[in-house]
XYZ file of C-alpha atoms in Angstrom:
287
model
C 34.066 -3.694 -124.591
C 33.387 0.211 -124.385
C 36.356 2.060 -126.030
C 38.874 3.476 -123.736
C 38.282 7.157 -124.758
C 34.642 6.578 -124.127
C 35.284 4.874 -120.695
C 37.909 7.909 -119.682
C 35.101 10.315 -120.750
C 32.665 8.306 -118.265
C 34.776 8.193 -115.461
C 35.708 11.736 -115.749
C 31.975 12.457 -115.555
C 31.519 10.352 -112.171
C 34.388 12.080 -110.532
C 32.710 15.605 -111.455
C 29.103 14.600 -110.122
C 27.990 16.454 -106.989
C 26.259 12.997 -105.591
C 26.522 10.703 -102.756
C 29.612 8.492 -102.605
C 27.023 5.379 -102.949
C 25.615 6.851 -105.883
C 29.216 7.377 -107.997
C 30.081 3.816 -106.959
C 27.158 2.437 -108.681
C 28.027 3.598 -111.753
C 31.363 2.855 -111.214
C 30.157 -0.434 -110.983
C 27.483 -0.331 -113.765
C 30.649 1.075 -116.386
C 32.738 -2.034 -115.052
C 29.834 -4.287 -116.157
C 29.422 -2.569 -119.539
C 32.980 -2.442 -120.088
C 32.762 -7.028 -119.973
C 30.150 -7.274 -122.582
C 26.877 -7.758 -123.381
C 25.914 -10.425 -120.830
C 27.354 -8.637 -117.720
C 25.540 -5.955 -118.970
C 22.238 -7.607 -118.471
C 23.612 -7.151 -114.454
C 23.697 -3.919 -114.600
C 20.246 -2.716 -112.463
C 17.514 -0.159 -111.977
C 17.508 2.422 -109.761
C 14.810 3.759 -107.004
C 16.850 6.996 -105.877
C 15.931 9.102 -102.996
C 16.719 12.422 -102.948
C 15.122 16.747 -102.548
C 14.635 18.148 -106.076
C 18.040 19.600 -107.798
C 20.293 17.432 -105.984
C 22.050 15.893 -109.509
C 19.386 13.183 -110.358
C 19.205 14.620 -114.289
C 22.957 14.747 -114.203
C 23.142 11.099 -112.498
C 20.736 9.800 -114.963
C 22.229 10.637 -118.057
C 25.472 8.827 -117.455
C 23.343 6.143 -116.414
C 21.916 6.322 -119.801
C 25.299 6.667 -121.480
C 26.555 3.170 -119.884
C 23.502 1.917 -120.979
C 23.614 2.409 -124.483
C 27.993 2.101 -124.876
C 27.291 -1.273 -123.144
C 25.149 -3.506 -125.497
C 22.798 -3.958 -123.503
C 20.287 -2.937 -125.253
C 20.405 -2.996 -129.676
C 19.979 0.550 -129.762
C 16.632 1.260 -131.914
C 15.308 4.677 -132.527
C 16.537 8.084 -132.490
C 16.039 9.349 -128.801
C 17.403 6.940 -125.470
C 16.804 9.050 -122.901
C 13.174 10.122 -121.446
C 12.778 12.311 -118.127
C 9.355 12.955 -116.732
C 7.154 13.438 -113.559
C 4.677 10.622 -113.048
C 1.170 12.957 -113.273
C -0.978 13.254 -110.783
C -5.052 13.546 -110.792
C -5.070 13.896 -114.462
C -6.696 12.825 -117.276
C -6.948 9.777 -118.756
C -5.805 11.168 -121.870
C -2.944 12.836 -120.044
C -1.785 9.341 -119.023
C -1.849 8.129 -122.165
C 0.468 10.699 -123.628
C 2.746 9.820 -120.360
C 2.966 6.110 -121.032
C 3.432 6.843 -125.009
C 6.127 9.419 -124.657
C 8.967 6.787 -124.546
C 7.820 5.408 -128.411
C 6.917 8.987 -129.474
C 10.629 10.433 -128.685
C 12.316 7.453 -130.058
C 10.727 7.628 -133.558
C 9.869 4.072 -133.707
C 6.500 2.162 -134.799
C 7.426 -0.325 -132.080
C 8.778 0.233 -128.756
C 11.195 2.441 -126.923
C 14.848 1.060 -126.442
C 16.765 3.222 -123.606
C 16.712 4.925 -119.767
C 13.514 6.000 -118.695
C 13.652 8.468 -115.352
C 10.398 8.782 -113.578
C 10.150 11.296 -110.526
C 6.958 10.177 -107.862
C 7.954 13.707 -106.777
C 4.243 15.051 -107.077
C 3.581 11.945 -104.609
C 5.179 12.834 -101.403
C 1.971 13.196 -99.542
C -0.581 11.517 -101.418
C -1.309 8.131 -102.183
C 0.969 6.725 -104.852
C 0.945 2.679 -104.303
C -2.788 1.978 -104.205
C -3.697 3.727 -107.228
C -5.091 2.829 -110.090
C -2.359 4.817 -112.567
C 0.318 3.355 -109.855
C -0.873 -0.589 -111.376
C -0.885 1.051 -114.841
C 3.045 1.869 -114.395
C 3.816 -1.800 -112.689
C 2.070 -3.300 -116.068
C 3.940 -1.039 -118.433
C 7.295 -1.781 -116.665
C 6.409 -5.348 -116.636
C 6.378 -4.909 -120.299
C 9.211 -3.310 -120.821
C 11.988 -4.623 -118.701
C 13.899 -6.090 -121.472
C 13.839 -2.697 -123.588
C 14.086 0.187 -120.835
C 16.200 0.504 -117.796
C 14.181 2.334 -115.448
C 15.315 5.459 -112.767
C 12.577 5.594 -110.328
C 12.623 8.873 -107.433
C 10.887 10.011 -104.535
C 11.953 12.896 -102.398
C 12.777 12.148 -98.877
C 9.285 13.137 -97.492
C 8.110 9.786 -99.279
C 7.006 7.827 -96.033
C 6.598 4.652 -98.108
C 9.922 4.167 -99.738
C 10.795 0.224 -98.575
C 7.368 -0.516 -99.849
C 8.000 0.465 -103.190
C 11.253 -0.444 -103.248
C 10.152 -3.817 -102.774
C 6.714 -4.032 -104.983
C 9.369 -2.408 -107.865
C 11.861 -5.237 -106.671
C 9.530 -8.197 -107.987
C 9.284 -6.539 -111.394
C 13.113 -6.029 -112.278
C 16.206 -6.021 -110.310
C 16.426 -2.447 -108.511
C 19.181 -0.841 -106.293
C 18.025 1.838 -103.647
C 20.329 5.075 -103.577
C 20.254 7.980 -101.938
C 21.422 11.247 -102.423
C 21.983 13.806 -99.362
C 21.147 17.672 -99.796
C 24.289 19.738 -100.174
C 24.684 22.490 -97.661
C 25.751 25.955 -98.338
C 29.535 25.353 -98.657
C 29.484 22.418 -101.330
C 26.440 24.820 -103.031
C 28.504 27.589 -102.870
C 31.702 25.753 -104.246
C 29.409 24.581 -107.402
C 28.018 28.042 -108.022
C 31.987 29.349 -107.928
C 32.744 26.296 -110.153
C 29.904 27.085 -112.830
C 30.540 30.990 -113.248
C 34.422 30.294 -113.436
C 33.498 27.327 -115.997
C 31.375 29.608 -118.110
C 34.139 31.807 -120.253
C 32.767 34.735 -119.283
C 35.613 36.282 -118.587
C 34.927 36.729 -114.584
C 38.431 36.533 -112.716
C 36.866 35.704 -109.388
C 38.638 36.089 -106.568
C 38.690 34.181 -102.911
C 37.696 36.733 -101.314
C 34.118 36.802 -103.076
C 33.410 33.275 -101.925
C 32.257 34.082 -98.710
C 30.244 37.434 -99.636
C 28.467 35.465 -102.348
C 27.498 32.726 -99.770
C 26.440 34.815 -96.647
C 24.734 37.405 -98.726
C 22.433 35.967 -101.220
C 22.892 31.853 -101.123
C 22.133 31.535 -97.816
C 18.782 33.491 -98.493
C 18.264 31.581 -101.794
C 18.396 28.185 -99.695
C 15.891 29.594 -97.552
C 13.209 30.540 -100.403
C 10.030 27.985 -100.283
C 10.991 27.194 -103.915
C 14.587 25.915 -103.804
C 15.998 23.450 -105.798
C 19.261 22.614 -105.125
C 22.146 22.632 -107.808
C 18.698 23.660 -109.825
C 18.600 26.942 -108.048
C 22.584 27.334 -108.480
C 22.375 27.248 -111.976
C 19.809 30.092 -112.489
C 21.283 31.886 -109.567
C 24.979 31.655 -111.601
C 23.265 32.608 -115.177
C 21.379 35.685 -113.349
C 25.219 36.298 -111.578
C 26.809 36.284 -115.599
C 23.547 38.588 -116.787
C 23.986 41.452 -114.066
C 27.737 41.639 -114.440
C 27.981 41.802 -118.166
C 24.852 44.442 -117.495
C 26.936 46.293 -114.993
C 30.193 45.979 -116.841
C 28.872 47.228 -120.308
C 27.440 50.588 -118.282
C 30.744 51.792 -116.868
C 33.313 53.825 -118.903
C 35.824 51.393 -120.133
C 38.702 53.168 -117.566
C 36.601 52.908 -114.752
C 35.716 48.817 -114.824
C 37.072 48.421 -111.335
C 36.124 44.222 -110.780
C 35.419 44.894 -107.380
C 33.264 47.878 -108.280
C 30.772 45.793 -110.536
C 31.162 42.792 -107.934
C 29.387 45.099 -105.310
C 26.858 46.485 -107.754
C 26.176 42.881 -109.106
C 26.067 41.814 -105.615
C 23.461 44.360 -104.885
C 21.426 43.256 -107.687
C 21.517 40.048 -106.650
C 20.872 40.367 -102.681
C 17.490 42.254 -104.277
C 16.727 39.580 -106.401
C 17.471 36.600 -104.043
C 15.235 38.543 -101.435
C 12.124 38.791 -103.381
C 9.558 36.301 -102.307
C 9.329 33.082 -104.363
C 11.884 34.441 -106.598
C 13.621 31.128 -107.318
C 10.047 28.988 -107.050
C 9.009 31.564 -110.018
C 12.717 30.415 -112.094
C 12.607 27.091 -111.523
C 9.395 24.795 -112.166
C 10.987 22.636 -114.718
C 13.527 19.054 -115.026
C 17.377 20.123 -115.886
């Protein structure tokens, strides 16, 4: 059984994820199954998720990971349980190797990796990801690993091929399809209140900023060719934190007005929203 502290701590971080209802159940379920032992644990599946880029899938995946390991599953080996990556593309062969050894290199073991493994297809949406020769490579290596590493599989929604994999990934281990819808501008703008007010840095925001923030630079942000979801919110609400403490250190200490440095903050960031790319340029990495 997973201690009740530990299970209170889990649940606590399923009722905070900005994901699909489908999605929280599942690991409502998957804690449920840890929580009976070892054997029910072995029930517990993989996951092919579909969803855009910055839409929670780190955040999903890592208490994924933690049931994993507080379950007994697996006889935790190694130092590391937890492995992100993109599946390359048009690489090297030498690049794939490193791909397909990362999971024993970040566990610091001779032998094999003992964990969650995420893999995004994401630099597959319009190529050809199912006929190729790295694509077998991947089906061998999870062949070969199914009793040591859950996997976390994801395409984006462009992925025209989705049931097919689904179901060539469905005769290697058990797998459960989710999917994850984009947030709009509200729930975006709700998470990007959330994370500056959850930051300590002393902002006392008030209601009447909500709207401003979203109809004058979130809106824009959404609509930059390089957005990325709660990815984009989080460097959008660090660059918010940066300009105000920039803005707030500048004025004479009698004169720090919070609605003052709002609209010069505001201004900052309506400039730096607006620049082409700007966000693309922030965010070309996994959170």
């Amino acid at each position: 059984m997973i201690r009740k502290e530990i299970m209170d701590n889990i649940r606590k971080q399923i009722a905070e994820l900005n994901v699909s209802v489908d999605a929280k159940k599942m690991l409502e379920t998957a804690l449920y199954l840890g929580d009976m032992g070892e054997e029910a644990a072995n029930s517990i599946p993989n996951v092919l998720i579909v969803a855009p880029p910055g839409v929670g899938l780190t955040s999903f995946s890592h208490i994924y990971s933690e049931i994993i390991d507080c379950s007994g599953k697996y006889k935790i080996r190694g130092v590391n349980t937890f492995l992100e990556l993109d599946f390359p593309y048009a690489v090297s062969e030498l690049e794939y190797s490193k791909f397909f050894d990362s999971p024993r290199v970040i566990s610091e073991t001779q032998n094999k990796f003992w964990g969650t493994f995420v893999i995004s297809f994401e630099r597959y949406d319009k190529k050809n990801l199912l006929e190729s020769i790295p694509f077998d490579r991947l089906c061998s290596f999870v062949l070969e690993n199914k009793d040591n590493i859950s996997f976390v599989f994801h395409v984006t929604p462009e992925f025209d091929r989705v049931d097919e994999l689904g179901k060539i990934l469905g005769q290697l281990v058990d797998i459960k399809k989710i999917e994850f819808g984009e947030p709009d501008c509200e729930v975006l703008t709700a998470y990007f209140v959330h994370e500056i007010l959850n930051n300590n840095t002393g902002i006392k925001w008030k209601e009447v900023w909500t709207d401003v923030v979203k109809d004058k630079f979130i809106v824009k942000a959404c609509g930059n060719e390089g957005f990325r979801g709660y990815r984009t919110m989080d460097v959008l609400a660090r660059r918010f934190q940066y300009e105000w403490a920039e803005v707030k250190r500048c004025i004479v200490t009698e004169e720090k007005n919070e609605d003052r440095i709002f609209n010069d903050v505001m201004d900052k960031m309506i400039e730096w929203a607006s620049k082409p790319n700007s966000s693309k340029s922030s965010i070309g990495f996994r959170v």
